[in-house]
GROMACS .gro file of C-alpha atoms in nm:
model
  479
    1MET     CA    1   2.490   0.493  -8.055
    2SER     CA    2   2.175   0.292  -7.995
    3GLN     CA    3   1.912   0.217  -8.259
    4LEU     CA    4   1.750   0.532  -8.394
    5PRO     CA    5   1.380   0.601  -8.328
    6PRO     CA    6   1.156   0.639  -8.635
    7GLY     CA    7   1.224   0.960  -8.827
    8TRP     CA    8   1.558   1.029  -8.656
    9ALA     CA    9   1.903   1.064  -8.814
   10GLU     CA   10   2.254   1.051  -8.674
   11VAL     CA   11   2.477   1.342  -8.775
   12CYS     CA   12   2.793   1.520  -8.661
   13LEU     CA   13   2.767   1.868  -8.515
   14GLY     CA   14   2.976   1.993  -8.805
   15ASP     CA   15   2.719   1.854  -9.049
   16VAL     CA   16   2.445   2.084  -8.919
   17ALA     CA   17   2.661   2.389  -8.851
   18LYS     CA   18   2.697   2.694  -9.073
   19SER     CA   19   3.020   2.784  -8.896
   20VAL     CA   20   3.242   2.668  -8.610
   21GLN     CA   21   3.471   2.948  -8.506
   22ASN     CA   22   3.716   3.012  -8.223
   23GLY     CA   23   3.717   3.347  -8.047
   24ILE     CA   24   3.971   3.627  -8.059
   25PHE     CA   25   4.302   3.618  -7.879
   26VAL     CA   26   4.330   3.901  -7.628
   27SER     CA   27   4.650   3.896  -7.425
   28ARG     CA   28   4.532   4.154  -7.172
   29PRO     CA   29   4.155   4.206  -7.164
   30GLY     CA   30   4.078   4.531  -6.989
   31VAL     CA   31   3.809   4.682  -6.775
   32ASP     CA   32   3.765   4.999  -6.982
   33PRO     CA   33   3.394   5.014  -7.073
   34ASP     CA   34   3.485   5.208  -7.390
   35GLY     CA   35   3.601   4.878  -7.541
   36VAL     CA   36   3.383   4.605  -7.691
   37PRO     CA   37   3.257   4.360  -7.424
   38ILE     CA   38   3.426   4.019  -7.443
   39LEU     CA   39   3.284   3.721  -7.259
   40ARG     CA   40   3.490   3.561  -6.985
   41ILE     CA   41   3.519   3.183  -6.987
   42SER     CA   42   3.328   3.177  -6.655
   43ALA     CA   43   3.029   3.329  -6.838
   44VAL     CA   44   2.955   2.989  -6.993
   45ARG     CA   45   2.810   2.712  -6.782
   46PRO     CA   46   2.605   2.410  -6.897
   47GLY     CA   47   2.285   2.557  -7.039
   48ARG     CA   48   2.351   2.909  -6.911
   49LEU     CA   49   2.529   3.214  -7.045
   50ASP     CA   50   2.582   3.526  -6.835
   51PRO     CA   51   2.628   3.823  -7.075
   52SER     CA   52   2.726   4.045  -6.781
   53ASP     CA   53   3.035   3.833  -6.701
   54ILE     CA   54   3.267   4.027  -6.930
   55ARG     CA   55   3.593   4.211  -6.975
   56TYR     CA   56   3.666   4.448  -7.263
   57SER     CA   57   3.858   4.413  -7.589
   58ALA     CA   58   4.074   4.686  -7.739
   59ILE     CA   59   3.985   4.564  -8.090
   60SER     CA   60   3.746   4.805  -8.253
   61LEU     CA   61   3.383   4.724  -8.318
   62LYS     CA   62   3.441   4.781  -8.691
   63GLU     CA   63   3.720   4.521  -8.703
   64LEU     CA   64   3.513   4.271  -8.504
   65GLU     CA   65   3.214   4.319  -8.733
   66ALA     CA   66   3.432   4.273  -9.043
   67SER     CA   67   3.587   3.957  -8.903
   68GLY     CA   68   3.256   3.802  -8.798
   69ALA     CA   69   3.373   3.775  -8.436
   70LEU     CA   70   3.056   3.916  -8.281
   71VAL     CA   71   2.794   3.682  -8.139
   72ALA     CA   72   2.428   3.692  -8.235
   73PRO     CA   73   2.113   3.571  -8.060
   74GLY     CA   74   2.076   3.196  -8.108
   75ASP     CA   75   2.450   3.133  -8.141
   76LEU     CA   76   2.583   2.843  -7.937
   77ILE     CA   77   2.889   2.916  -7.724
   78PHE     CA   78   3.107   2.624  -7.612
   79THR     CA   79   3.397   2.620  -7.367
   80ARG     CA   80   3.725   2.502  -7.522
   81TYR     CA   81   3.922   2.485  -7.197
   82ASN     CA   82   3.844   2.452  -6.828
   83GLY     CA   83   4.007   2.316  -6.517
   84ASN     CA   84   3.697   2.103  -6.456
   85ILE     CA   85   3.637   1.837  -6.723
   86GLU     CA   86   3.262   1.866  -6.664
   87TYR     CA   87   3.277   2.223  -6.794
   88VAL     CA   88   3.483   2.140  -7.103
   89GLY     CA   89   3.246   2.150  -7.400
   90ALA     CA   90   2.977   2.314  -7.190
   91CYS     CA   91   2.720   2.473  -7.417
   92ALA     CA   92   2.507   2.784  -7.372
   93ILE     CA   93   2.293   2.982  -7.610
   94VAL     CA   94   2.320   3.356  -7.670
   95PRO     CA   95   1.995   3.519  -7.555
   96LYS     CA   96   1.802   3.790  -7.733
   97ASP     CA   97   1.864   4.161  -7.682
   98VAL     CA   98   2.240   4.142  -7.632
   99GLY     CA   99   2.445   4.435  -7.755
  100PRO     CA  100   2.777   4.408  -7.940
  101LEU     CA  101   2.957   4.118  -7.777
  102THR     CA  102   3.259   3.910  -7.870
  103TYR     CA  103   3.426   3.605  -7.718
  104PRO     CA  104   3.783   3.488  -7.639
  105ASP     CA  105   3.987   3.207  -7.790
  106LYS     CA  106   3.898   2.978  -7.498
  107LEU     CA  107   3.542   2.971  -7.627
  108ILE     CA  108   3.401   2.838  -7.955
  109ARG     CA  109   3.099   2.978  -8.134
  110VAL     CA  110   2.880   2.742  -8.335
  111ARG     CA  111   2.612   2.879  -8.563
  112VAL     CA  112   2.377   2.599  -8.664
  113ASP     CA  113   2.149   2.579  -8.965
  114ASN     CA  114   1.810   2.626  -8.801
  115ARG     CA  115   1.639   2.477  -9.104
  116VAL     CA  116   1.773   2.145  -8.975
  117VAL     CA  117   1.821   2.181  -8.599
  118GLU     CA  118   1.690   2.407  -8.328
  119PRO     CA  119   1.974   2.574  -8.134
  120GLN     CA  120   1.796   2.496  -7.806
  121TYR     CA  121   1.778   2.130  -7.904
  122VAL     CA  122   2.156   2.120  -7.950
  123ARG     CA  123   2.207   2.308  -7.625
  124PHE     CA  124   2.004   2.052  -7.431
  125ALA     CA  125   2.171   1.765  -7.618
  126PHE     CA  126   2.512   1.876  -7.492
  127GLU     CA  127   2.389   1.834  -7.136
  128SER     CA  128   2.283   1.474  -7.201
  129PRO     CA  129   2.491   1.178  -7.077
  130GLN     CA  130   2.533   1.054  -7.434
  131ILE     CA  131   2.702   1.372  -7.553
  132ARG     CA  132   2.896   1.435  -7.233
  133SER     CA  133   3.061   1.093  -7.266
  134GLN     CA  134   3.173   1.183  -7.619
  135VAL     CA  135   3.312   1.519  -7.504
  136ARG     CA  136   3.510   1.356  -7.223
  137ALA     CA  137   3.654   1.104  -7.469
  138ALA     CA  138   3.751   1.379  -7.714
  139ALA     CA  139   3.903   1.612  -7.452
  140ARG     CA  140   4.280   1.636  -7.425
  141THR     CA  141   4.500   1.767  -7.143
  142THR     CA  142   4.799   1.983  -7.231
  143SER     CA  143   5.013   2.177  -6.982
  144GLY     CA  144   4.760   2.111  -6.708
  145GLN     CA  145   4.464   2.241  -6.910
  146THR     CA  146   4.189   2.013  -7.038
  147GLY     CA  147   4.021   2.117  -7.359
  148ILE     CA  148   3.849   2.021  -7.681
  149SER     CA  149   3.936   2.156  -8.024
  150GLY     CA  150   3.691   2.293  -8.276
  151ALA     CA  151   3.776   2.004  -8.506
  152SER     CA  152   3.690   1.751  -8.236
  153LEU     CA  153   3.375   1.939  -8.143
  154LYS     CA  154   3.250   1.915  -8.502
  155LYS     CA  155   3.284   1.535  -8.484
  156ILE     CA  156   3.050   1.501  -8.184
  157ARG     CA  157   2.758   1.291  -8.303
  158LEU     CA  158   2.398   1.397  -8.245
  159MET     CA  159   2.076   1.202  -8.273
  160VAL     CA  160   1.841   1.438  -8.456
  161PRO     CA  161   1.464   1.390  -8.495
  162ALA     CA  162   1.228   1.580  -8.722
  163LEU     CA  163   1.232   1.954  -8.671
  164ALA     CA  164   0.880   1.956  -8.528
  165GLU     CA  165   0.975   1.682  -8.283
  166GLN     CA  166   1.286   1.878  -8.179
  167ARG     CA  167   1.058   2.164  -8.081
  168ARG     CA  168   0.831   1.932  -7.885
  169ILE     CA  169   1.135   1.788  -7.702
  170VAL     CA  170   1.265   2.137  -7.619
  171ALA     CA  171   0.921   2.245  -7.488
  172ALA     CA  172   0.890   1.930  -7.276
  173LEU     CA  173   1.239   1.970  -7.132
  174GLU     CA  174   1.186   2.336  -7.053
  175ASP     CA  175   0.863   2.252  -6.873
  176ARG     CA  176   1.001   1.961  -6.667
  177LEU     CA  177   1.341   2.108  -6.595
  178ALA     CA  178   1.188   2.435  -6.475
  179TYR     CA  179   1.036   2.248  -6.178
  180LEU     CA  180   1.354   2.050  -6.118
  181ASP     CA  181   1.575   2.359  -6.137
  182ALA     CA  182   1.352   2.543  -5.891
  183ALA     CA  183   1.377   2.251  -5.649
  184GLN     CA  184   1.754   2.232  -5.692
  185HIS     CA  185   1.783   2.605  -5.631
  186ASN     CA  186   1.598   2.570  -5.303
  187VAL     CA  187   1.821   2.280  -5.201
  188TRP     CA  188   2.139   2.476  -5.271
  189ARG     CA  189   2.001   2.781  -5.096
  190ALA     CA  190   1.929   2.565  -4.790
  191ARG     CA  191   2.283   2.427  -4.800
  192ALA     CA  192   2.424   2.779  -4.819
  193ARG     CA  193   2.224   2.881  -4.514
  194VAL     CA  194   2.356   2.593  -4.305
  195ASN     CA  195   2.694   2.761  -4.249
  196GLY     CA  196   2.521   3.077  -4.135
  197LEU     CA  197   2.306   2.878  -3.896
  198VAL     CA  198   2.615   2.708  -3.749
  199ARG     CA  199   2.783   3.045  -3.695
  200SER     CA  200   2.472   3.186  -3.532
  201LEU     CA  201   2.434   2.887  -3.297
  202ARG     CA  202   2.799   2.905  -3.190
  203GLN     CA  203   2.793   3.280  -3.135
  204ARG     CA  204   2.485   3.267  -2.917
  205ALA     CA  205   2.609   2.966  -2.721
  206VAL     CA  206   2.955   3.106  -2.640
  207LEU     CA  207   2.795   3.431  -2.524
  208GLY     CA  208   2.562   3.245  -2.291
  209GLY     CA  209   2.247   3.303  -2.493
  210ILE     CA  210   2.294   3.681  -2.484
  211ASP     CA  211   2.269   3.858  -2.820
  212THR     CA  212   2.509   4.137  -2.727
  213GLU     CA  213   2.869   4.137  -2.609
  214THR     CA  214   2.811   4.423  -2.362
  215ARG     CA  215   2.705   4.194  -2.077
  216LEU     CA  216   2.740   3.828  -1.988
  217PRO     CA  217   2.537   3.587  -1.772
  218ASP     CA  218   2.599   3.585  -1.398
  219GLY     CA  219   2.919   3.407  -1.304
  220TRP     CA  220   3.080   3.469  -1.645
  221HIS     CA  221   3.366   3.709  -1.715
  222TRP     CA  222   3.571   3.836  -2.003
  223GLY     CA  223   3.925   3.707  -2.034
  224LEU     CA  224   4.193   3.612  -2.283
  225LEU     CA  225   4.276   3.280  -2.445
  226ARG     CA  226   4.592   3.271  -2.234
  227ASP     CA  227   4.367   3.241  -1.926
  228VAL     CA  228   4.240   2.895  -2.029
  229VAL     CA  229   4.560   2.737  -2.166
  230ASP     CA  230   4.898   2.654  -2.014
  231GLY     CA  231   5.077   2.730  -2.339
  232ILE     CA  232   5.113   2.653  -2.708
  233ASP     CA  233   5.327   2.390  -2.885
  234ALA     CA  234   5.459   2.460  -3.232
  235GLY     CA  235   5.584   2.205  -3.481
  236LYS     CA  236   5.888   2.212  -3.709
  237SER     CA  237   5.950   2.230  -4.078
  238PHE     CA  238   6.044   1.899  -4.244
  239THR     CA  239   6.152   1.807  -4.592
  240CYS     CA  240   5.908   1.524  -4.650
  241ALA     CA  241   5.819   1.278  -4.922
  242PRO     CA  242   5.535   1.395  -5.149
  243ARG     CA  243   5.303   1.117  -5.030
  244PRO     CA  244   5.112   1.018  -4.715
  245ALA     CA  245   5.296   0.814  -4.453
  246ARG     CA  246   5.244   0.440  -4.439
  247SER     CA  247   5.128   0.276  -4.117
  248ASP     CA  248   5.490   0.205  -4.013
  249GLU     CA  249   5.615   0.558  -4.092
  250TRP     CA  250   5.597   0.896  -3.925
  251GLY     CA  251   5.402   1.168  -4.100
  252VAL     CA  252   5.385   1.548  -4.071
  253ILE     CA  253   5.036   1.694  -4.101
  254LYS     CA  254   4.955   1.937  -4.380
  255VAL     CA  255   4.752   2.256  -4.347
  256SER     CA  256   4.458   2.075  -4.508
  257ALA     CA  257   4.442   1.843  -4.204
  258MET     CA  258   4.305   2.138  -4.004
  259THR     CA  259   4.111   2.332  -4.266
  260TRP     CA  260   3.767   2.177  -4.293
  261GLY     CA  261   3.640   2.175  -3.935
  262LYS     CA  262   3.738   1.813  -3.869
  263PHE     CA  263   4.084   1.666  -3.823
  264ARG     CA  264   4.193   1.471  -4.130
  265PRO     CA  265   4.483   1.241  -4.036
  266SER     CA  266   4.525   1.125  -4.396
  267GLU     CA  267   4.638   1.477  -4.491
  268ASN     CA  268   5.006   1.427  -4.413
  269LYS     CA  269   5.345   1.380  -4.573
  270ALA     CA  270   5.583   1.096  -4.492
  271VAL     CA  271   5.900   1.169  -4.293
  272PRO     CA  272   6.208   1.029  -4.471
  273ASP     CA  273   6.386   0.733  -4.312
  274GLY     CA  274   6.663   0.829  -4.073
  275ARG     CA  275   6.513   1.162  -3.977
  276ALA     CA  276   6.532   1.232  -3.602
  277ILE     CA  277   6.184   1.243  -3.444
  278GLU     CA  278   6.100   1.470  -3.152
  279LEU     CA  279   5.823   1.294  -2.959
  280ALA     CA  280   5.722   1.627  -2.804
  281HIS     CA  281   5.569   1.710  -3.145
  282GLN     CA  282   5.363   1.393  -3.167
  283ILE     CA  283   4.987   1.442  -3.206
  284HIS     CA  284   4.753   1.264  -2.964
  285GLU     CA  285   4.380   1.209  -2.943
  286GLY     CA  286   4.211   1.499  -2.765
  287ASP     CA  287   4.458   1.761  -2.889
  288ILE     CA  288   4.317   2.093  -3.005
  289LEU     CA  289   4.511   2.203  -3.313
  290ILE     CA  290   4.508   2.539  -3.486
  291SER     CA  291   4.621   2.628  -3.834
  292ARG     CA  292   4.894   2.890  -3.784
  293ALA     CA  293   4.931   2.968  -4.156
  294ASN     CA  294   4.652   2.935  -4.407
  295THR     CA  295   4.429   3.134  -4.638
  296ALA     CA  296   4.252   3.439  -4.496
  297ALA     CA  297   3.934   3.236  -4.451
  298TYR     CA  298   4.100   2.949  -4.261
  299VAL     CA  299   4.396   3.088  -4.072
  300GLY     CA  300   4.345   3.006  -3.704
  301ALA     CA  301   4.090   2.735  -3.787
  302PRO     CA  302   4.061   2.493  -3.489
  303VAL     CA  303   4.005   2.118  -3.486
  304ILE     CA  304   4.003   1.855  -3.215
  305VAL     CA  305   4.176   1.523  -3.276
  306ARG     CA  306   3.899   1.266  -3.228
  307GLN     CA  307   4.099   0.969  -3.347
  308CYS     CA  308   4.460   0.925  -3.451
  309ASP     CA  309   4.585   0.575  -3.528
  310GLN     CA  310   4.893   0.700  -3.713
  311LYS     CA  311   5.226   0.835  -3.595
  312LEU     CA  312   5.178   1.202  -3.679
  313LEU     CA  313   5.376   1.516  -3.596
  314LEU     CA  314   5.296   1.886  -3.582
  315SER     CA  315   5.424   2.089  -3.876
  316ASP     CA  316   5.562   2.442  -3.866
  317LYS     CA  317   5.219   2.563  -3.983
  318SER     CA  318   5.028   2.400  -3.697
  319LEU     CA  319   4.987   2.488  -3.329
  320ARG     CA  320   4.864   2.278  -3.035
  321LEU     CA  321   4.692   2.434  -2.738
  322ARG     CA  322   4.785   2.291  -2.398
  323VAL     CA  323   4.444   2.333  -2.238
  324LYS     CA  324   4.422   2.373  -1.860
  325SER     CA  325   4.288   2.070  -1.674
  326ASP     CA  326   3.976   2.248  -1.548
  327VAL     CA  327   3.874   2.374  -1.895
  328ASN     CA  328   3.631   2.178  -2.112
  329LYS     CA  329   3.800   2.117  -2.450
  330GLU     CA  330   3.472   2.083  -2.641
  331TRP     CA  331   3.359   2.420  -2.511
  332LEU     CA  332   3.691   2.579  -2.604
  333LEU     CA  333   3.673   2.434  -2.955
  334HIS     CA  334   3.333   2.600  -3.010
  335VAL     CA  335   3.466   2.929  -2.873
  336LEU     CA  336   3.762   2.922  -3.113
  337ALA     CA  337   3.531   2.844  -3.406
  338SER     CA  338   3.277   3.115  -3.315
  339PRO     CA  339   3.243   3.437  -3.520
  340LEU     CA  340   3.354   3.630  -3.210
  341VAL     CA  341   3.701   3.472  -3.218
  342ARG     CA  342   3.727   3.420  -3.594
  343GLN     CA  343   3.683   3.794  -3.649
  344GLN     CA  344   3.962   3.872  -3.403
  345ILE     CA  345   4.199   3.620  -3.561
  346SER     CA  346   4.130   3.758  -3.910
  347ALA     CA  347   4.206   4.109  -3.786
  348ARG     CA  348   4.530   4.000  -3.613
  349ALA     CA  349   4.660   3.775  -3.894
  350THR     CA  350   4.953   3.915  -4.089
  351GLY     CA  351   5.063   3.872  -4.448
  352THR     CA  352   5.017   4.065  -4.770
  353LYS     CA  353   4.840   3.788  -4.961
  354ASP     CA  354   4.504   3.632  -4.880
  355SER     CA  355   4.643   3.300  -5.002
  356MET     CA  356   4.872   3.277  -4.698
  357ARG     CA  357   4.810   3.463  -4.373
  358ASN     CA  358   4.978   3.398  -4.038
  359ILE     CA  359   4.872   3.425  -3.675
  360SER     CA  360   5.142   3.450  -3.411
  361GLN     CA  361   5.126   3.273  -3.075
  362LYS     CA  362   5.124   3.607  -2.896
  363ALA     CA  363   4.833   3.738  -3.103
  364LEU     CA  364   4.644   3.414  -3.051
  365LEU     CA  365   4.693   3.414  -2.674
  366ASN     CA  366   4.559   3.770  -2.653
  367VAL     CA  367   4.228   3.689  -2.824
  368LYS     CA  368   3.939   3.806  -2.605
  369ILE     CA  369   3.688   3.537  -2.503
  370PRO     CA  370   3.391   3.506  -2.264
  371ILE     CA  371   3.472   3.255  -1.988
  372PRO     CA  372   3.183   3.082  -1.808
  373ARG     CA  373   3.203   2.881  -1.487
  374ALA     CA  374   3.359   2.538  -1.528
  375VAL     CA  375   3.025   2.367  -1.457
  376ASP     CA  376   2.859   2.568  -1.736
  377GLN     CA  377   3.125   2.487  -1.997
  378GLY     CA  378   3.026   2.121  -2.021
  379GLU     CA  379   2.655   2.202  -2.045
  380ILE     CA  380   2.717   2.458  -2.321
  381ALA     CA  381   2.934   2.214  -2.515
  382ALA     CA  382   2.681   1.930  -2.485
  383GLU     CA  383   2.382   2.139  -2.592
  384LEU     CA  384   2.567   2.303  -2.880
  385SER     CA  385   2.707   1.969  -3.002
  386SER     CA  386   2.353   1.829  -3.007
  387GLN     CA  387   2.229   2.126  -3.210
  388LEU     CA  388   2.516   2.098  -3.458
  389GLU     CA  389   2.453   1.727  -3.504
  390ALA     CA  390   2.095   1.810  -3.603
  391VAL     CA  391   2.224   2.072  -3.848
  392ASP     CA  392   2.467   1.815  -3.995
  393ARG     CA  393   2.175   1.581  -4.055
  394LEU     CA  394   1.989   1.856  -4.239
  395LYS     CA  395   2.298   1.927  -4.446
  396SER     CA  396   2.338   1.559  -4.532
  397GLU     CA  397   1.974   1.540  -4.638
  398ALA     CA  398   2.025   1.844  -4.862
  399VAL     CA  399   2.330   1.681  -5.022
  400VAL     CA  400   2.132   1.363  -5.088
  401ALA     CA  401   1.846   1.568  -5.237
  402ALA     CA  402   2.089   1.755  -5.464
  403ARG     CA  403   2.240   1.429  -5.589
  404ARG     CA  404   1.897   1.285  -5.656
  405GLY     CA  405   1.812   1.598  -5.853
  406ASP     CA  406   2.128   1.560  -6.062
  407LYS     CA  407   2.047   1.195  -6.134
  408LEU     CA  408   1.689   1.283  -6.227
  409ARG     CA  409   1.808   1.553  -6.465
  410SER     CA  410   2.055   1.314  -6.626
  411ALA     CA  411   1.790   1.044  -6.665
  412LEU     CA  412   1.542   1.292  -6.816
  413LEU     CA  413   1.799   1.411  -7.071
  414ARG     CA  414   1.897   1.055  -7.158
  415VAL     CA  415   1.535   0.965  -7.230
  416ALA     CA  416   1.478   1.286  -7.428
  417PHE     CA  417   1.761   1.216  -7.672
  418THR     CA  418   1.673   0.852  -7.729
  419GLY     CA  419   1.319   0.932  -7.841
  420GLY     CA  420   1.136   0.845  -7.520
  421LEU     CA  421   1.020   1.185  -7.395
  422VAL     CA  422   0.763   1.285  -7.657
  423PRO     CA  423   0.577   1.069  -7.915
  424GLN     CA  424   0.686   1.056  -8.278
  425ASP     CA  425   0.444   1.189  -8.538
  426SER     CA  426   0.433   1.007  -8.871
  427HIS     CA  427   0.329   1.332  -9.042
  428ASP     CA  428   0.661   1.501  -8.951
  429GLU     CA  429   0.921   1.519  -9.226
  430PRO     CA  430   1.188   1.263  -9.126
  431ALA     CA  431   1.521   1.416  -9.031
  432SER     CA  432   1.708   1.224  -9.301
  433GLU     CA  433   1.480   1.365  -9.572
  434LEU     CA  434   1.501   1.715  -9.427
  435ILE     CA  435   1.881   1.703  -9.421
  436ALA     CA  436   1.894   1.576  -9.780
  437ARG     CA  437   1.653   1.848  -9.898
  438VAL     CA  438   1.847   2.129  -9.726
  439ARG     CA  439   2.173   1.988  -9.867
  440ASP     CA  440   2.029   2.002 -10.219
  441GLU     CA  441   1.898   2.355 -10.165
  442ARG     CA  442   2.234   2.469 -10.037
  443ALA     CA  443   2.419   2.309 -10.329
  444ALA     CA  444   2.187   2.479 -10.577
  445THR     CA  445   2.233   2.828 -10.429
  446SER     CA  446   2.596   2.822 -10.310
  447PRO     CA  447   2.857   2.997 -10.528
  448PRO     CA  448   3.160   2.794 -10.638
  449GLN     CA  449   3.409   2.747 -10.355
  450LYS     CA  450   3.742   2.927 -10.386
  451ALA     CA  451   4.055   2.722 -10.347
  452ARG     CA  452   4.156   2.689  -9.986
  453SER     CA  453   4.502   2.749  -9.851
  454ALA     CA  454   4.721   2.462  -9.735
  455ARG     CA  455   4.572   2.488  -9.387
  456SER     CA  456   4.291   2.243  -9.335
  457ARG     CA  457   3.946   2.332  -9.207
  458GLU     CA  458   4.025   2.145  -8.888
  459GLU     CA  459   4.334   2.359  -8.831
  460LEU     CA  460   4.133   2.675  -8.886
  461ALA     CA  461   3.869   2.563  -8.639
  462ALA     CA  462   4.133   2.482  -8.378
  463SER     CA  463   4.342   2.800  -8.407
  464PRO     CA  464   4.283   3.131  -8.225
  465THR     CA  465   4.106   3.392  -8.433
  466LYS     CA  466   4.307   3.692  -8.548
  467VAL     CA  467   4.125   3.990  -8.688
  468THR     CA  468   4.367   4.032  -8.978
  469SER     CA  469   4.320   3.674  -9.096
  470ASP     CA  470   4.089   3.526  -9.355
  471ASP     CA  471   4.021   3.254  -9.096
  472TYR     CA  472   3.731   3.465  -8.975
  473GLN     CA  473   3.531   3.422  -9.292
  474GLN     CA  474   3.209   3.232  -9.232
  475GLU     CA  475   3.208   2.890  -9.395
  476ALA     CA  476   2.895   2.701  -9.488
  477LEU     CA  477   2.978   2.341  -9.407
  478PRO     CA  478   2.818   2.075  -9.623
  479LEU     CA  479   2.530   1.875  -9.477
   0.00000   0.00000   0.00000
């Protein structure tokens, strides 16, 4: 680490912790509220703990109390495992006024010595770039899961100022981050509203500016999708290479090429050499494609092929609409993406699992749509496209604002934990002297240590807690 500011000391987390303890192993946490609440791993996010995000443990409250597996206000809860590396080692603090509450073996509880460090100071420190880089370096991936052990967590190094300065840093961070968090919340709320705005614009446009489906503008009529297409082309199933096709190879598009509202030609799999190619399945610019099989949210999702420089083929999970020559494709794309049609497709899709639903060609062709005059279709498409471009610009600006907020937060935390946020006070007891004094006090009052078993402290910290084991016993770690 960099040079320490005056009065600061560099210590390991384990040096300032009274205990570092994994949670209990529960093979099948239940939903019976008669059990003791047990935190879910999703309850812990950087700087935030949600005590309501719980399941229930069948282990009795008496056993949990005896084993020391209940959390207390001021305890720090860390994530051991997560699919997202940025959430591994995430730290939150247990708030006041929580009832009996325990935690699973995918979480680690750290109880710090608050004579030396403020829990909130440690919590903020684990959001800083300096600590996050250490956590990422210490994390290990096993069987697809990334995690950090209790032993590795104890070795994370902290830069600790005087206790009074810690409190000043925490107060300054809480003050500044409150404004930043409020701004970030507004940005994310605006981003969330963009999708609703897009749906509303499309719905109103495809209905001719009428808010109800009971009547349409003059010259419009209700019809079916089959009235505006000459037919549907379906692709075939291929055994492909697990990689995208090169420029000289044929590729078969994946479902993800049609999922996100824009055609993604890079989402494909290479066709093996020697495989017979049916050119009738080749994708061309201007094609309207529909996802035949997808999740419940995206089955029937339409895209238009704006550009396709590769040799790509339809898959068995994709459909191509052969649009009639007098029908505006841009208008039809907006109709297919409108809530009016999406609701019908969702209702007609089959399948027992939301992870994979299917829409048949017959069901798709029988979707009810409002059909305007040909001259109106182009005007509707042009106006709606202009509106959606403006919405995209707003969304892009929100994304930029969110990234700037993240960078500002990171910079603020970096400065805070290098001594640049609040001034040092020469009257504060230096951290090194405080740590030495508390160490001496602890040595003078601690009873003689019993002989430990062959298992090391690191092994105990890294193993799941079992209520029948002595591993639960709180251990005062030396400063």
